[in-house]
Structure formats: C-alpha cells, structure tokens
Amino acid sequence: MIKIVTIIGARPQIIKAAAVSRAIRKKFSDKIEEIIIHTGQHYDDNMSKVFFEEMDVPEPDLNLGVGSASHGKQTAAMMEKIEEALLQEKPDFIILFGDTNSTLAGSVAASKIHIPIVHIEAGLRSFNKSMPEEINRIVCDHTSTLLFTPTRTGLNNLINEGFKPHNNPPFTADNPGVFHSGDVMYDNSIYFAELAKKKSNILKEYDLQNKEFILGTIHRDNNTDIPERLSAIFNAINEIASQNEINVVLPLHPRTYKILKQNLTSELYLSVINNPFINIIPPVSFFDMIVLEKNCKLIMTDSGGVQKEAYFFQKPGIILRSETEWVEIVENGTAVVTDANKENIINAFNHFNTIDDLTFPPVFGDGFASEFICREILKAS
Ligand code: UD1
Ligand code: UDP
C-alpha cells in the first residue's frame, strides 16, 4: 500500500482530482491510500463545495483555509501549512494538478523535503511569463519526479526543455519519468455527461430550452484587471448579442463579478446588464456547466479547462487570450485566438456562424488517463 497526498485548491483542481480520486477508489483502493488536502484557495460554496458533492469527491482530510491574498502572501501561507502536513503524513508521493498557486506551493514545499511530486497536466506552456500560471507550471514541472502530459504538445514542450521521455527507473526529481497520459478532464466529461443531462435543470432555470445561445466565461487576471481589455470583451459580447439577437450566458467567476462595474465605463456596464440577450449568472456546478457546454452554439472563454471542454463537446471556441496552451485545437481550426480584441472576437463569431462542418479529431486521450496515471505511480513506487 502506498500513501499519496493530493493537493487541491482552485475549482479546476477539485474537478481534475475527481477523476483521479475516482480511479483510485474504483480500481486501486487496495494499493493506494489517498489523503486529500484542500488549500482553501477557493472557498465559496459554488467554487468548491458543490464539486465535492456532485462529483462524489471525498471530503478533504484537511482544509488549510488559506483564502484569497496577493500571490506571495497566499503562496507562502500555503507552503508553510503544506510542509507541516507533509511532515506529519510522510506520503510516498504528492499529486499536484495544473498551474495554480496551490500547485506552486505544493511543489516548493514537497521538493524541499524530498517528497516525490506527481504533476498532472505537465508540459503546458503559453510562452508568456507574465502569466502567474506559466511560472507555477514551470516550477512544478522542474521539481517533479513523474510528469503526465495531457497532449502531445505538452510532451514536446518538456522534451524541448531537456526532459527525456525514455528515462529508466528509478525515477527521481533528477531522473524524472515523463509520460503522455491524456487529459484527466476528458475522463470526467465522458464519465459525467449522461448523469449531468439527467440531473441538471439549468436550461429550464434560465429559459434556454430550444434556444440558440453562446456560453462565455472570463476570469483571467489580465482580462479582469485591465479595464481596456475587459471593456473590449464586453463590447464584443454586447454587440454580438444585440445584432444577432442571440442569448449569451455568462457564469461569472467571483473575481470578474466583483470588478465588472468598476472596470467597465458606466455606459457599457449599463448596456450590458440591461441587454435582454445577456445573462450574467453566478458560477454554476459542473453538471450545469456540462449541460450548458453541450447545448450551446459556441463557447467564448479565457479558461484553460473550458477551452478543452468546448472541444470535448464539439463546439467552436473563441479564446479570449493572446495565446493558448491547447495549440492543437487552434491548428485544427475548431478554435480561434482573438485576444481581448473587439473586432477579432466579432470576426471569429461571424466566421463560426457560417460553418457547421467542423471536425474534432482526438487530441486529449482515450478517457482513461487517470487509470494510466495510477498504474505508472504504482510502477514507480
Ligand atoms: C485561480 C488560478 C487560475 C485558475 C483559476 C480557476 C492562480 C494564480 N490562479 O485564479 O490559474 O484559472 O483559479 O478558477 O492560482 N474569489 C472569491 N471566492 C472564491 C475564490 C476567489 O470571491 O471562492 C475571488 C477573490 O476576490 C479573489 C479572486 O477571486 O481575490 C481571485 O481568486 P484567486 O484564487 O486568487 O485567483 P483566481 O483568479 O481564482
Ligand atoms: N466550471 C464550472 N462552473 C462554472 C465555470 C467553470 O463547473 O461556472 C468548470 C468548467 O467546466 C471546467 C473548470 O470549471 O471544468 C474550469 O475552471 P476555471 O475556468 O475556473 O479554471 P481554468 O481551467 O482556467 O484554470
């Protein structure tokens, strides 16, 4: 029996952990003991609790209750408490997901006390170091003992940084094992799609049955915190909604919701909130999100996860960033990078509005990435 500590903190990490935790409980419960530590980076019920309940993720064994703060303060508080917990638990491995401050804190804390790190969603690069996530993921990759990439591009990025996918065990931080596993989020979307359809009432709740609608999410710091960028995005959404008489559903991250009024001109703010086609709603549950994604016409987003889910559910994507880590979906023409540029966003909408024969070849694995990862962890133990 090996002991693993899984660190989660932000919404997408709870969702990713659901897939791996499910694989552990269903297939490897006699071989792997999992301890879940929640840093408390996300804490509102609709950013945290709802995912545990709906996706049947075991309650965290420990919640560090760190909450929101500046990068340094938040990461430092997490590091201190994660170190304490690791010294007490003495796990064989720590699992870290993605690229948030919770990932960074876990990687620094674990590597300094020589606990081998498993990085799930390794190898992604935006090549934009002004993104906090780019720093977090580079540090985590370069301190990890086992790295699992969701895409071929992720693997190539690691090879370009000197990682060797054919290293032989025993694996260590200096001789890491690098694997192309596929994407654990794809595992989830396949696993929960049918159940979500049965359980979610979101279409009825917002009167979207049999209506065409666009789904959008916005939370990236350089979109929310720079008024010109946030205004360009909302100007585009406002115009697309009004001119095409199409509904736009925006489950807004609390970060965006809190700053919207402040960072839009009062004229634009009033125009957006009074636009009968724009529906700004609180963050939704994963099942509701799946149903919105499956039933919408198109997805506009700056989210890493939502870009992928657009692809899983075969919807065109408008990427509200200057680049993406998921380059495959842009290369195959199913998504367009528009940045926060009004004309680009409107042009991308018009482009996809005239096309209905997009094809979505497999990019994210076979839906069993989590099981693959568990098997490789066991082999390395
Ligand atoms: C974090 C991650 C980002 C990820 C996102 C997923 C970092 C650096 N960023 O960004 O990579 O894409 O999570 O959603 O780790 N807030 C609430 N309630 C909550 C949580 C946050 O109101 O439950 C508000 C607070 O005002 C907080 C702000 O959102 O200051 C930002 O939260 P934070 O966790 O610092 O970063 P995110 O923007 O959520
Ligand atoms: N998500 C959700 N409800 C929402 C918005 C997003 O369940 O209101 C899910 C979404 O389906 C995806 C994940 O949250 O699985 C993406 O997280 P987020 O956009 O917060 O972060 P990122 O992926 O950009 O790090």
Short mmCIF file of C-alpha atoms and ligand atoms in Angstrom, two decimals:
data_model
loop_
_atom_site.label_atom_id
_atom_site.label_comp_id
_atom_site.label_asym_id
_atom_site.label_seq_id
_atom_site.Cartn_x
_atom_site.Cartn_y
_atom_site.Cartn_z
CA MET A 1 0.00 0.00 0.00
CA ILE A 2 1.37 3.43 -0.91
CA LYS A 3 0.24 6.72 0.55
CA ILE A 4 -0.47 9.71 -1.68
CA VAL A 5 -1.27 13.26 -0.65
CA THR A 6 -3.37 15.10 -3.24
CA ILE A 7 -3.32 18.89 -3.11
CA ILE A 8 -6.31 20.81 -4.43
CA GLY A 9 -7.29 24.45 -4.01
CA ALA A 10 -8.89 26.08 -7.04
CA ARG A 11 -12.12 24.99 -8.77
CA PRO A 12 -10.48 23.20 -11.72
CA GLN A 13 -8.26 21.21 -9.36
CA ILE A 14 -11.24 19.81 -7.50
CA ILE A 15 -12.66 18.78 -10.87
CA LYS A 16 -9.38 17.17 -12.01
CA ALA A 17 -8.98 15.43 -8.64
CA ALA A 18 -12.46 13.95 -9.05
CA ALA A 19 -11.19 11.87 -11.98
CA VAL A 20 -8.03 10.58 -10.31
CA SER A 21 -9.70 10.01 -6.96
CA ARG A 22 -12.45 8.03 -8.67
CA ALA A 23 -9.85 5.84 -10.40
CA ILE A 24 -8.07 5.24 -7.07
CA ARG A 25 -11.29 4.26 -5.30
CA LYS A 26 -12.63 2.10 -8.13
CA LYS A 27 -9.51 0.32 -9.33
CA PHE A 28 -6.64 0.75 -6.90
CA SER A 29 -8.15 1.03 -3.40
CA ASP A 30 -6.14 -1.97 -2.20
CA LYS A 31 -2.88 -0.42 -3.37
CA ILE A 32 -3.22 3.35 -2.94
CA GLU A 33 -4.31 5.33 0.11
CA GLU A 34 -5.21 8.91 -0.80
CA ILE A 35 -5.17 11.85 1.63
CA ILE A 36 -6.79 15.00 0.20
CA ILE A 37 -5.58 18.42 1.32
CA HIS A 38 -7.57 21.50 0.25
CA THR A 39 -5.53 24.68 0.49
CA GLY A 40 -8.72 26.79 0.68
CA GLN A 41 -7.66 28.93 -2.30
CA HIS A 42 -11.28 28.75 -3.49
CA TYR A 43 -13.84 28.73 -0.71
CA ASP A 44 -17.28 29.95 -1.87
CA ASP A 45 -19.72 27.04 -1.94
CA ASN A 46 -20.22 27.45 -5.70
CA MET A 47 -16.44 27.46 -6.27
CA SER A 48 -15.65 24.48 -4.04
CA LYS A 49 -18.26 22.55 -2.01
CA VAL A 50 -20.62 21.95 -4.94
CA PHE A 51 -17.97 19.95 -6.80
CA PHE A 52 -17.30 17.61 -3.88
CA GLU A 53 -20.99 16.85 -3.55
CA GLU A 54 -21.83 16.49 -7.20
CA MET A 55 -18.73 14.64 -8.39
CA ASP A 56 -18.50 12.44 -5.34
CA VAL A 57 -15.02 13.60 -4.34
CA PRO A 58 -14.18 12.51 -0.78
CA GLU A 59 -14.26 15.35 1.74
CA PRO A 60 -10.75 16.78 2.21
CA ASP A 61 -8.90 15.23 5.14
CA LEU A 62 -7.53 18.70 5.85
CA ASN A 63 -8.53 22.23 4.77
CA LEU A 64 -5.74 24.75 5.20
CA GLY A 65 -8.21 27.64 4.95
CA VAL A 66 -5.75 29.94 3.21
CA GLY A 67 -8.28 32.01 1.24
CA SER A 68 -7.56 34.96 -1.05
CA ALA A 69 -4.49 37.20 -0.85
CA SER A 70 -1.69 38.57 -3.03
CA HIS A 71 0.42 35.95 -4.82
CA GLY A 72 3.31 35.99 -2.35
CA LYS A 73 1.18 36.04 0.75
CA GLN A 74 -1.20 33.34 -0.46
CA THR A 75 1.56 31.04 -1.73
CA ALA A 76 3.67 31.48 1.41
CA ALA A 77 0.75 30.66 3.70
CA MET A 78 0.04 27.53 1.68
CA MET A 79 3.69 26.45 1.65
CA GLU A 80 4.02 26.71 5.39
CA LYS A 81 0.89 24.66 6.03
CA ILE A 82 1.53 22.09 3.29
CA GLU A 83 5.03 21.47 4.66
CA GLU A 84 3.60 20.86 8.11
CA ALA A 85 1.02 18.43 6.76
CA LEU A 86 3.56 16.55 4.63
CA LEU A 87 5.94 16.15 7.56
CA GLN A 88 3.10 14.64 9.52
CA GLU A 89 1.66 12.40 6.79
CA LYS A 90 5.00 11.28 5.26
CA PRO A 91 3.43 10.27 1.93
CA ASP A 92 5.20 8.28 -0.80
CA PHE A 93 4.07 10.84 -3.40
CA ILE A 94 2.28 14.16 -3.61
CA ILE A 95 -0.10 14.76 -6.55
CA LEU A 96 -0.30 18.30 -7.91
CA PHE A 97 -2.66 19.43 -10.66
CA GLY A 98 -2.23 22.19 -13.20
CA ASP A 99 -0.72 25.57 -12.56
CA THR A 100 -2.33 27.50 -9.72
CA ASN A 101 -0.71 28.99 -6.64
CA SER A 102 -1.76 25.82 -4.80
CA THR A 103 0.32 23.84 -7.34
CA LEU A 104 3.33 26.11 -6.84
CA ALA A 105 3.10 25.96 -3.05
CA GLY A 106 2.85 22.17 -3.13
CA SER A 107 5.82 21.81 -5.45
CA VAL A 108 8.14 24.05 -3.42
CA ALA A 109 7.08 22.56 -0.08
CA ALA A 110 7.35 18.92 -1.21
CA SER A 111 10.55 19.18 -3.20
CA LYS A 112 12.47 20.79 -0.32
CA ILE A 113 11.63 17.89 1.98
CA HIS A 114 12.23 15.33 -0.78
CA ILE A 115 8.72 14.05 -1.29
CA PRO A 116 8.39 12.91 -4.92
CA ILE A 117 5.98 15.04 -6.93
CA VAL A 118 3.50 13.73 -9.49
CA HIS A 119 2.49 16.58 -11.79
CA ILE A 120 -0.76 16.01 -13.67
CA GLU A 121 -1.24 18.36 -16.64
CA ALA A 122 2.51 18.75 -17.08
CA GLY A 123 4.32 20.30 -20.02
CA LEU A 124 1.85 23.02 -20.93
CA ARG A 125 3.38 26.32 -21.93
CA SER A 126 1.96 29.65 -23.04
CA PHE A 127 5.50 31.05 -23.50
CA ASN A 128 4.15 34.11 -21.70
CA LYS A 129 5.88 34.58 -18.36
CA SER A 130 3.63 37.50 -17.40
CA MET A 131 1.02 34.82 -16.62
CA PRO A 132 1.28 33.66 -13.00
CA GLU A 133 0.29 30.19 -14.20
CA GLU A 134 3.33 29.95 -16.53
CA ILE A 135 5.70 30.46 -13.58
CA ASN A 136 3.77 27.99 -11.45
CA ARG A 137 3.78 25.23 -14.04
CA ILE A 138 7.47 25.62 -14.94
CA VAL A 139 8.49 25.36 -11.28
CA CYS A 140 6.24 22.37 -10.75
CA ASP A 141 7.47 20.53 -13.86
CA HIS A 142 11.09 21.09 -12.94
CA THR A 143 10.68 19.78 -9.39
CA SER A 144 8.58 16.74 -10.35
CA THR A 145 9.52 13.07 -10.34
CA LEU A 146 6.61 11.87 -12.50
CA LEU A 147 5.17 14.15 -15.19
CA PHE A 148 1.95 13.35 -17.06
CA THR A 149 1.17 15.42 -20.14
CA PRO A 150 -2.40 15.71 -21.44
CA THR A 151 -1.36 16.35 -25.05
CA ARG A 152 1.43 15.57 -27.49
CA THR A 153 2.37 19.27 -27.45
CA GLY A 154 2.86 19.07 -23.67
CA LEU A 155 5.28 16.18 -24.17
CA ASN A 156 7.18 18.04 -26.91
CA ASN A 157 7.46 21.14 -24.71
CA LEU A 158 9.10 19.04 -21.99
CA ILE A 159 11.47 17.42 -24.48
CA ASN A 160 12.46 20.90 -25.67
CA GLU A 161 13.32 21.78 -22.06
CA GLY A 162 15.61 18.75 -21.76
CA PHE A 163 13.23 16.18 -20.26
CA LYS A 164 13.77 12.64 -21.57
CA PRO A 165 10.62 10.58 -22.11
CA HIS A 166 12.71 7.37 -22.21
CA ASN A 167 14.44 7.73 -18.85
CA ASN A 168 14.68 4.44 -17.00
CA PRO A 169 13.51 3.95 -13.40
CA PRO A 170 14.18 4.52 -10.57
CA PHE A 171 12.64 7.93 -11.18
CA THR A 172 13.71 10.91 -9.12
CA ALA A 173 13.47 14.68 -9.49
CA ASP A 174 16.84 14.47 -11.28
CA ASN A 175 15.80 11.50 -13.42
CA PRO A 176 12.08 12.14 -13.89
CA GLY A 177 9.62 9.83 -15.61
CA VAL A 178 7.73 11.62 -18.37
CA PHE A 179 4.52 10.17 -19.79
CA HIS A 180 1.88 11.26 -22.28
CA SER A 181 -1.22 10.16 -20.38
CA GLY A 182 -4.10 12.05 -22.00
CA ASP A 183 -6.27 14.51 -20.11
CA VAL A 184 -8.00 13.69 -16.82
CA MET A 185 -10.62 16.36 -17.60
CA TYR A 186 -11.61 14.38 -20.68
CA ASP A 187 -12.12 11.36 -18.38
CA ASN A 188 -14.59 13.45 -16.38
CA SER A 189 -16.52 14.86 -19.30
CA ILE A 190 -17.10 11.38 -20.70
CA TYR A 191 -17.92 9.91 -17.30
CA PHE A 192 -20.40 12.59 -16.19
CA ALA A 193 -22.06 13.64 -19.46
CA GLU A 194 -25.11 11.34 -19.20
CA LEU A 195 -25.62 11.90 -15.47
CA ALA A 196 -25.36 15.66 -15.93
CA LYS A 197 -28.13 15.56 -18.55
CA LYS A 198 -30.40 13.74 -16.09
CA LYS A 199 -29.61 15.87 -13.04
CA SER A 200 -29.22 19.42 -14.35
CA ASN A 201 -32.14 21.83 -14.65
CA ILE A 202 -30.06 24.74 -15.86
CA LEU A 203 -31.68 25.09 -19.29
CA LYS A 204 -35.12 25.30 -17.71
CA GLU A 205 -33.92 27.58 -14.93
CA TYR A 206 -32.68 30.19 -17.41
CA ASP A 207 -35.31 29.55 -20.08
CA LEU A 208 -32.77 28.29 -22.60
CA GLN A 209 -34.60 25.20 -23.84
CA ASN A 210 -34.70 25.11 -27.63
CA LYS A 211 -32.86 28.43 -27.81
CA GLU A 212 -29.56 29.14 -29.51
CA PHE A 213 -27.08 30.57 -27.06
CA ILE A 214 -23.42 31.40 -26.64
CA LEU A 215 -21.68 30.33 -23.44
CA GLY A 216 -18.90 32.51 -22.06
CA THR A 217 -16.52 32.52 -19.10
CA ILE A 218 -13.97 35.21 -18.19
CA HIS A 219 -11.64 35.18 -15.21
CA ARG A 220 -8.01 35.53 -16.36
CA ASP A 221 -6.34 38.30 -14.34
CA ASN A 222 -5.12 40.27 -17.35
CA ASN A 223 -8.69 40.35 -18.69
CA THR A 224 -10.45 41.21 -15.43
CA ASP A 225 -7.93 43.70 -14.09
CA ILE A 226 -7.18 45.75 -17.22
CA PRO A 227 -10.23 47.95 -17.95
CA GLU A 228 -9.46 48.27 -21.70
CA ARG A 229 -9.33 44.51 -22.11
CA LEU A 230 -12.45 43.81 -20.05
CA SER A 231 -14.29 46.55 -21.97
CA ALA A 232 -13.23 45.17 -25.36
CA ILE A 233 -14.55 41.72 -24.43
CA PHE A 234 -17.85 43.06 -23.10
CA ASN A 235 -18.25 45.46 -26.03
CA ALA A 236 -17.91 42.50 -28.38
CA ILE A 237 -20.34 40.35 -26.40
CA ASN A 238 -22.85 43.21 -26.25
CA GLU A 239 -22.69 43.78 -29.99
CA ILE A 240 -22.83 40.09 -30.95
CA ALA A 241 -25.82 39.52 -28.65
CA SER A 242 -27.79 42.54 -29.89
CA GLN A 243 -27.03 42.31 -33.59
CA ASN A 244 -27.67 38.58 -33.84
CA GLU A 245 -30.43 38.50 -31.23
CA ILE A 246 -28.66 35.57 -29.66
CA ASN A 247 -28.55 34.82 -25.94
CA VAL A 248 -25.18 34.90 -24.20
CA VAL A 249 -24.92 33.05 -20.90
CA LEU A 250 -22.04 34.13 -18.67
CA PRO A 251 -21.50 32.19 -15.43
CA LEU A 252 -19.09 34.72 -13.98
CA HIS A 253 -16.17 33.87 -11.71
CA PRO A 254 -16.40 35.93 -8.47
CA ARG A 255 -13.21 37.73 -9.46
CA THR A 256 -14.90 39.09 -12.61
CA TYR A 257 -18.25 39.73 -10.99
CA LYS A 258 -16.64 41.84 -8.26
CA ILE A 259 -14.74 44.08 -10.68
CA LEU A 260 -17.17 44.39 -13.61
CA LYS A 261 -18.83 47.64 -12.56
CA GLN A 262 -15.51 49.24 -11.66
CA ASN A 263 -13.66 48.30 -14.84
CA LEU A 264 -16.34 48.98 -17.46
CA THR A 265 -17.45 52.53 -18.26
CA SER A 266 -20.84 53.19 -16.68
CA GLU A 267 -22.36 53.38 -20.17
CA LEU A 268 -21.04 49.94 -21.17
CA TYR A 269 -21.87 48.43 -17.79
CA LEU A 270 -25.49 49.60 -18.01
CA SER A 271 -25.76 48.50 -21.61
CA VAL A 272 -24.51 45.01 -20.71
CA ILE A 273 -26.65 44.46 -17.66
CA ASN A 274 -29.75 45.82 -19.40
CA ASN A 275 -29.16 43.82 -22.58
CA PRO A 276 -32.07 41.34 -22.68
CA PHE A 277 -29.87 38.81 -24.52
CA ILE A 278 -27.07 38.80 -21.93
CA ASN A 279 -27.48 36.62 -18.89
CA ILE A 280 -24.85 37.11 -16.18
CA ILE A 281 -25.26 34.31 -13.66
CA PRO A 282 -23.27 33.05 -10.64
CA PRO A 283 -20.75 30.23 -11.13
CA VAL A 284 -22.60 27.01 -11.91
CA SER A 285 -22.00 23.42 -10.85
CA PHE A 286 -20.04 21.03 -13.06
CA PHE A 287 -23.19 19.21 -14.20
CA ASP A 288 -24.82 22.52 -15.12
CA MET A 289 -21.67 23.56 -16.93
CA ILE A 290 -21.58 20.33 -18.94
CA VAL A 291 -25.21 20.83 -19.97
CA LEU A 292 -24.56 24.44 -20.98
CA GLU A 293 -21.50 23.37 -22.95
CA LYS A 294 -23.32 20.54 -24.71
CA ASN A 295 -26.29 22.68 -25.69
CA CYS A 296 -24.68 25.95 -26.68
CA LYS A 297 -23.80 27.11 -30.18
CA LEU A 298 -20.30 28.35 -29.39
CA ILE A 299 -18.04 28.98 -26.40
CA MET A 300 -16.05 32.15 -25.66
CA THR A 301 -13.58 31.78 -22.85
CA ASP A 302 -10.23 32.60 -21.32
CA SER A 303 -10.40 29.48 -19.15
CA GLY A 304 -7.94 26.66 -19.73
CA GLY A 305 -10.46 23.97 -18.84
CA VAL A 306 -13.44 25.43 -20.66
CA GLN A 307 -11.43 25.69 -23.92
CA LYS A 308 -10.91 21.94 -23.74
CA GLU A 309 -14.48 21.15 -22.80
CA ALA A 310 -15.64 23.15 -25.85
CA TYR A 311 -13.59 20.71 -27.88
CA PHE A 312 -14.81 17.62 -25.98
CA PHE A 313 -18.40 18.62 -26.76
CA GLN A 314 -17.53 19.62 -30.33
CA LYS A 315 -18.27 23.32 -30.06
CA PRO A 316 -16.29 26.07 -31.78
CA GLY A 317 -14.16 28.06 -29.36
CA ILE A 318 -13.24 31.73 -29.18
CA ILE A 319 -10.18 32.05 -26.98
CA LEU A 320 -10.11 35.43 -25.22
CA ARG A 321 -6.35 35.39 -24.75
CA SER A 322 -3.26 36.25 -26.79
CA GLU A 323 -2.18 32.61 -26.90
CA THR A 324 -3.24 29.17 -25.77
CA GLU A 325 -1.59 26.09 -24.32
CA TRP A 326 -4.03 23.93 -26.32
CA VAL A 327 -2.45 24.69 -29.68
CA GLU A 328 -3.92 21.59 -31.34
CA ILE A 329 -7.45 23.00 -31.26
CA VAL A 330 -6.36 26.20 -32.99
CA GLU A 331 -4.28 24.32 -35.55
CA ASN A 332 -7.21 22.12 -36.50
CA GLY A 333 -9.49 25.14 -36.96
CA THR A 334 -12.03 24.45 -34.20
CA ALA A 335 -10.93 27.39 -32.06
CA VAL A 336 -9.62 30.88 -32.77
CA VAL A 337 -7.35 33.00 -30.58
CA THR A 338 -8.83 36.51 -30.57
CA ASP A 339 -7.16 38.07 -27.55
CA ALA A 340 -9.27 40.76 -25.84
CA ASN A 341 -9.88 42.49 -29.18
CA LYS A 342 -13.43 43.51 -30.07
CA GLU A 343 -13.06 43.17 -33.87
CA ASN A 344 -11.28 39.81 -33.61
CA ILE A 345 -13.99 38.44 -31.34
CA ILE A 346 -16.82 39.61 -33.62
CA ASN A 347 -14.99 38.30 -36.72
CA ALA A 348 -14.45 34.93 -35.05
CA PHE A 349 -18.14 34.71 -34.17
CA ASN A 350 -19.12 35.58 -37.75
CA HIS A 351 -16.64 33.01 -39.07
CA PHE A 352 -18.05 30.18 -36.95
CA ASN A 353 -21.61 31.35 -37.60
CA THR A 354 -21.23 30.36 -41.25
CA ILE A 355 -19.54 26.97 -40.67
CA ASP A 356 -21.32 23.83 -39.50
CA ASP A 357 -18.96 21.05 -40.55
CA LEU A 358 -16.09 21.34 -38.09
CA THR A 359 -14.33 18.09 -37.23
CA PHE A 360 -12.78 17.36 -33.84
CA PRO A 361 -10.15 14.61 -34.11
CA PRO A 362 -8.94 13.03 -30.83
CA VAL A 363 -6.40 15.22 -29.03
CA PHE A 364 -6.95 14.56 -25.32
CA GLY A 365 -6.53 10.80 -24.95
CA ASP A 366 -8.98 7.93 -24.53
CA GLY A 367 -10.91 8.92 -21.39
CA PHE A 368 -8.78 6.66 -19.15
CA ALA A 369 -5.89 8.99 -18.35
CA SER A 370 -6.48 8.70 -14.58
CA GLU A 371 -6.11 4.93 -14.57
CA PHE A 372 -2.96 5.15 -16.66
CA ILE A 373 -1.52 7.64 -14.17
CA CYS A 374 -2.34 5.44 -11.17
CA ARG A 375 -0.67 2.44 -12.82
CA GLU A 376 2.50 4.42 -13.54
CA ILE A 377 2.62 5.78 -9.97
CA LEU A 378 2.39 2.22 -8.66
CA LYS A 379 5.12 1.01 -11.03
CA ALA A 380 7.37 3.86 -9.85
CA SER A 381 6.75 3.22 -6.16
C1 UD1 B 1 -7.03 30.88 -9.85
C2 UD1 B 1 -5.76 30.46 -10.55
C3 UD1 B 1 -6.03 30.36 -12.05
C4 UD1 B 1 -7.21 29.47 -12.32
C5 UD1 B 1 -8.41 29.90 -11.51
C6 UD1 B 1 -9.52 28.89 -11.66
C7 UD1 B 1 -3.69 31.26 -9.53
C8 UD1 B 1 -2.56 32.22 -9.63
N1 UD1 B 1 -4.69 31.44 -10.37
O1 UD1 B 1 -7.34 32.18 -10.32
O2 UD1 B 1 -4.89 29.81 -12.68
O3 UD1 B 1 -7.51 29.53 -13.69
O4 UD1 B 1 -8.07 29.98 -10.12
O5 UD1 B 1 -10.76 29.40 -11.34
O6 UD1 B 1 -3.64 30.37 -8.72
N2 UD1 B 1 -12.73 34.66 -5.01
C9 UD1 B 1 -13.95 34.59 -4.38
N3 UD1 B 1 -14.35 33.38 -3.91
C10 UD1 B 1 -13.62 32.25 -4.04
C11 UD1 B 1 -12.38 32.34 -4.68
C12 UD1 B 1 -11.94 33.55 -5.17
O7 UD1 B 1 -14.64 35.59 -4.22
O8 UD1 B 1 -14.07 31.17 -3.59
C13 UD1 B 1 -12.30 35.99 -5.54
C14 UD1 B 1 -11.47 36.78 -4.54
O9 UD1 B 1 -11.81 38.14 -4.69
C15 UD1 B 1 -10.07 36.55 -5.01
C16 UD1 B 1 -10.25 36.44 -6.52
O10 UD1 B 1 -11.48 35.77 -6.70
O11 UD1 B 1 -9.20 37.58 -4.66
C17 UD1 B 1 -9.14 35.66 -7.20
O12 UD1 B 1 -9.01 34.35 -6.63
P1 UD1 B 1 -7.61 33.57 -6.74
O13 UD1 B 1 -7.78 32.19 -6.24
O14 UD1 B 1 -6.51 34.38 -6.17
O15 UD1 B 1 -7.33 33.54 -8.29
P2 UD1 B 1 -8.30 33.14 -9.49
O16 UD1 B 1 -8.49 34.33 -10.33
O17 UD1 B 1 -9.47 32.41 -8.97
N1 UDP B 2 -16.72 25.39 -14.40
C1 UDP B 2 -17.87 25.12 -13.66
N2 UDP B 2 -18.73 26.15 -13.42
C2 UDP B 2 -18.54 27.40 -13.88
C3 UDP B 2 -17.37 27.66 -14.65
C4 UDP B 2 -16.47 26.63 -14.88
O1 UDP B 2 -18.08 23.98 -13.23
O2 UDP B 2 -19.35 28.27 -13.60
C5 UDP B 2 -15.77 24.30 -14.64
C6 UDP B 2 -15.51 24.03 -16.10
O3 UDP B 2 -16.50 23.16 -16.62
C7 UDP B 2 -14.13 23.41 -16.07
C8 UDP B 2 -13.46 24.13 -14.91
O4 UDP B 2 -14.51 24.68 -14.12
O5 UDP B 2 -14.19 22.04 -15.77
C9 UDP B 2 -12.57 25.22 -15.40
O6 UDP B 2 -12.15 26.01 -14.33
P1 UDP B 2 -11.77 27.53 -14.44
O7 UDP B 2 -12.30 28.09 -15.70
O8 UDP B 2 -12.16 28.16 -13.17
O9 UDP B 2 -10.18 27.49 -14.43
P2 UDP B 2 -9.04 27.15 -15.51
O10 UDP B 2 -9.41 25.90 -16.20
O11 UDP B 2 -8.92 28.32 -16.41
O12 UDP B 2 -7.82 27.03 -14.67
#
